[in-house]
CSV table of C-alpha atoms in Angstrom, one decimal:
chain,number,residue,atom,x,y,z
A,1,MET,CA,0.0,0.0,0.0
A,2,GLU,CA,1.3,3.5,-0.8
A,3,LYS,CA,0.4,6.8,0.7
A,4,LYS,CA,1.1,10.3,-0.6
A,5,LEU,CA,1.8,13.1,1.9
A,6,THR,CA,3.2,16.6,1.8
A,7,CYS,CA,5.8,17.3,4.4
A,8,ILE,CA,4.8,20.3,6.6
A,9,ILE,CA,8.0,20.6,8.6
A,10,CYS,CA,9.5,23.4,6.6
A,11,PRO,CA,8.3,25.7,3.8
A,12,MET,CA,9.7,23.4,1.0
A,13,GLY,CA,6.6,21.1,1.2
A,14,CYS,CA,8.3,18.0,-0.2
A,15,PRO,CA,5.9,15.6,-1.9
A,16,LEU,CA,6.4,12.3,0.0
A,17,GLU,CA,5.5,8.8,-1.2
A,18,VAL,CA,5.4,6.3,1.6
A,19,THR,CA,5.3,2.6,1.0
A,20,LEU,CA,3.6,1.0,4.0
A,21,PRO,CA,4.3,-2.5,5.3
A,22,GLU,CA,1.7,-5.2,4.7
A,23,ASN,CA,0.6,-5.3,8.3
A,24,TYR,CA,-0.2,-1.5,8.4
A,25,ASN,CA,-3.7,-0.9,9.8
A,26,PRO,CA,-5.0,2.6,9.8
A,27,GLN,CA,-7.2,1.8,12.7
A,28,ASN,CA,-4.2,0.7,14.8
A,29,PRO,CA,-1.2,2.2,13.0
A,30,GLY,CA,1.2,1.9,15.9
A,31,ALA,CA,1.0,-1.9,15.8
A,32,CYS,CA,3.2,-2.2,12.7
A,33,ASP,CA,7.0,-1.7,12.5
A,34,ILE,CA,7.5,1.9,11.5
A,35,GLU,CA,11.1,1.1,10.4
A,36,ALA,CA,9.5,-0.9,7.6
A,37,PHE,CA,8.1,2.3,6.1
A,38,VAL,CA,9.9,3.3,2.9
A,39,VAL,CA,9.8,7.1,2.3
A,40,LYS,CA,10.7,8.8,-1.0
A,41,GLY,CA,10.6,12.4,-2.1
A,42,ASN,CA,12.1,14.0,0.9
A,43,THR,CA,15.0,16.4,0.5
A,44,CYS,CA,16.1,16.1,4.2
A,45,PRO,CA,15.9,13.5,6.9
A,46,ARG,CA,13.1,15.4,8.7
A,47,GLY,CA,10.7,14.3,5.9
A,48,VAL,CA,11.2,10.6,6.9
A,49,VAL,CA,10.5,11.3,10.5
A,50,TYR,CA,7.5,13.4,9.7
A,51,ALA,CA,6.0,10.7,7.4
A,52,LYS,CA,6.4,8.0,10.0
A,53,LYS,CA,4.9,10.1,12.8
A,54,GLU,CA,2.1,11.4,10.6
A,55,LEU,CA,1.0,7.8,9.7
A,56,THR,CA,1.3,6.4,13.2
A,57,TYR,CA,0.6,9.1,15.7
A,58,PRO,CA,-0.1,12.5,14.2
A,59,GLU,CA,0.2,15.5,16.4
A,60,ARG,CA,-0.2,19.3,16.0
A,61,THR,CA,0.6,22.5,17.9
A,62,LEU,CA,-2.7,24.2,18.8
A,63,THR,CA,-2.9,27.9,18.2
A,64,CYS,CA,-5.9,29.9,19.4
A,65,THR,CA,-7.1,33.0,21.3
A,66,VAL,CA,-8.4,33.1,24.9
A,67,ALA,CA,-10.9,35.6,26.3
A,68,VAL,CA,-9.5,38.2,28.8
A,69,VAL,CA,-11.5,40.2,31.2
A,70,GLY,CA,-10.3,43.6,32.5
A,71,GLY,CA,-7.6,43.9,29.9
A,72,ASN,CA,-6.7,46.5,27.3
A,73,ARG,CA,-7.7,43.8,24.8
A,74,PRO,CA,-10.5,41.2,24.9
A,75,LEU,CA,-8.4,38.3,23.7
A,76,VAL,CA,-4.8,37.0,24.0
A,77,THR,CA,-3.1,34.7,21.5
A,78,ALA,CA,-2.1,31.4,22.9
A,79,LYS,CA,-0.6,28.1,21.8
A,80,THR,CA,0.2,24.7,23.3
A,81,LYS,CA,3.8,24.3,24.6
A,82,GLY,CA,4.1,21.1,22.6
A,83,GLU,CA,2.0,19.0,20.2
A,84,VAL,CA,-1.3,17.4,21.0
A,85,PRO,CA,-2.8,14.4,19.3
A,86,LYS,CA,-4.4,15.5,16.1
A,87,ASP,CA,-7.6,13.6,16.9
A,88,LYS,CA,-8.0,15.7,20.1
A,89,LEU,CA,-7.6,19.1,18.5
A,90,LEU,CA,-11.4,19.8,18.2
A,91,ASP,CA,-11.9,18.7,21.8
A,92,CYS,CA,-9.1,20.9,23.0
A,93,MET,CA,-10.6,23.9,21.0
A,94,GLU,CA,-13.9,23.3,22.7
A,95,ALA,CA,-12.3,23.3,26.1
A,96,VAL,CA,-10.3,26.5,25.3
A,97,ARG,CA,-13.5,28.2,24.1
A,98,ARG,CA,-14.8,28.1,27.6
A,99,VAL,CA,-11.7,29.6,29.2
A,100,VAL,CA,-11.7,33.2,30.4
A,101,ILE,CA,-8.7,34.7,32.2
A,102,LYS,CA,-8.2,37.9,34.1
A,103,ALA,CA,-5.8,40.6,33.1
A,104,PRO,CA,-2.9,41.1,33.5
A,105,VAL,CA,-1.5,38.3,31.3
A,106,ALA,CA,2.2,37.8,30.8
A,107,ALA,CA,3.8,36.4,27.7
A,108,GLY,CA,4.5,32.7,28.3
A,109,GLN,CA,2.0,32.5,31.2
A,110,VAL,CA,0.4,29.1,31.6
A,111,ILE,CA,-3.3,29.5,30.9
A,112,VAL,CA,-4.4,25.9,31.1
A,113,LYS,CA,-2.2,23.3,32.7
A,114,ASP,CA,-2.3,19.8,31.2
A,115,LEU,CA,-4.9,20.6,28.5
A,116,LEU,CA,-7.4,17.8,28.4
A,117,HIS,CA,-5.0,15.4,30.1
A,118,THR,CA,-2.6,15.6,27.2
A,119,GLY,CA,0.3,16.5,29.4
A,120,ILE,CA,0.7,19.7,27.4
A,121,ASP,CA,0.1,23.2,28.7
A,122,LEU,CA,-1.6,26.1,26.9
A,123,VAL,CA,0.5,29.3,27.2
A,124,SER,CA,-0.1,32.9,26.2
A,125,CYS,CA,2.0,34.3,23.4
A,126,GLU,CA,1.8,37.9,24.4
A,127,LYS,CA,1.0,40.2,27.3
A,128,VAL,CA,-2.3,41.9,28.0
A,129,GLU,CA,-2.3,44.8,30.5
A,130,ILE,CA,-5.0,45.9,32.8
A,131,LYS,CA,-7.1,48.7,31.2
């Protein structure tokens, strides 16, 4: 079985062709030997790592905004400090949608610790001062 991907690690966007082992099961992708994946089309080693991870355990950094009360702005930009499982992104966004924090907010401040038990914190990307 072959799978086509576009690497998203850098702006080059290498078109990847991945030959999957016969025991690859999309419902349980971690059960197969990822070393048996054959990746072509990458211009650097990061493409191979990306393809294997994307087809076994895809993750993404979540970027969003969080409501702020009493600040000079109503929202603060935020992101996860690491990557969360791709299949939990919508659940994480739903949880973040209900979060409201009080000003002042410092850049890098933890807004939500261990977001939805992922082990990843949501942090502010900028400061918001009291109005």
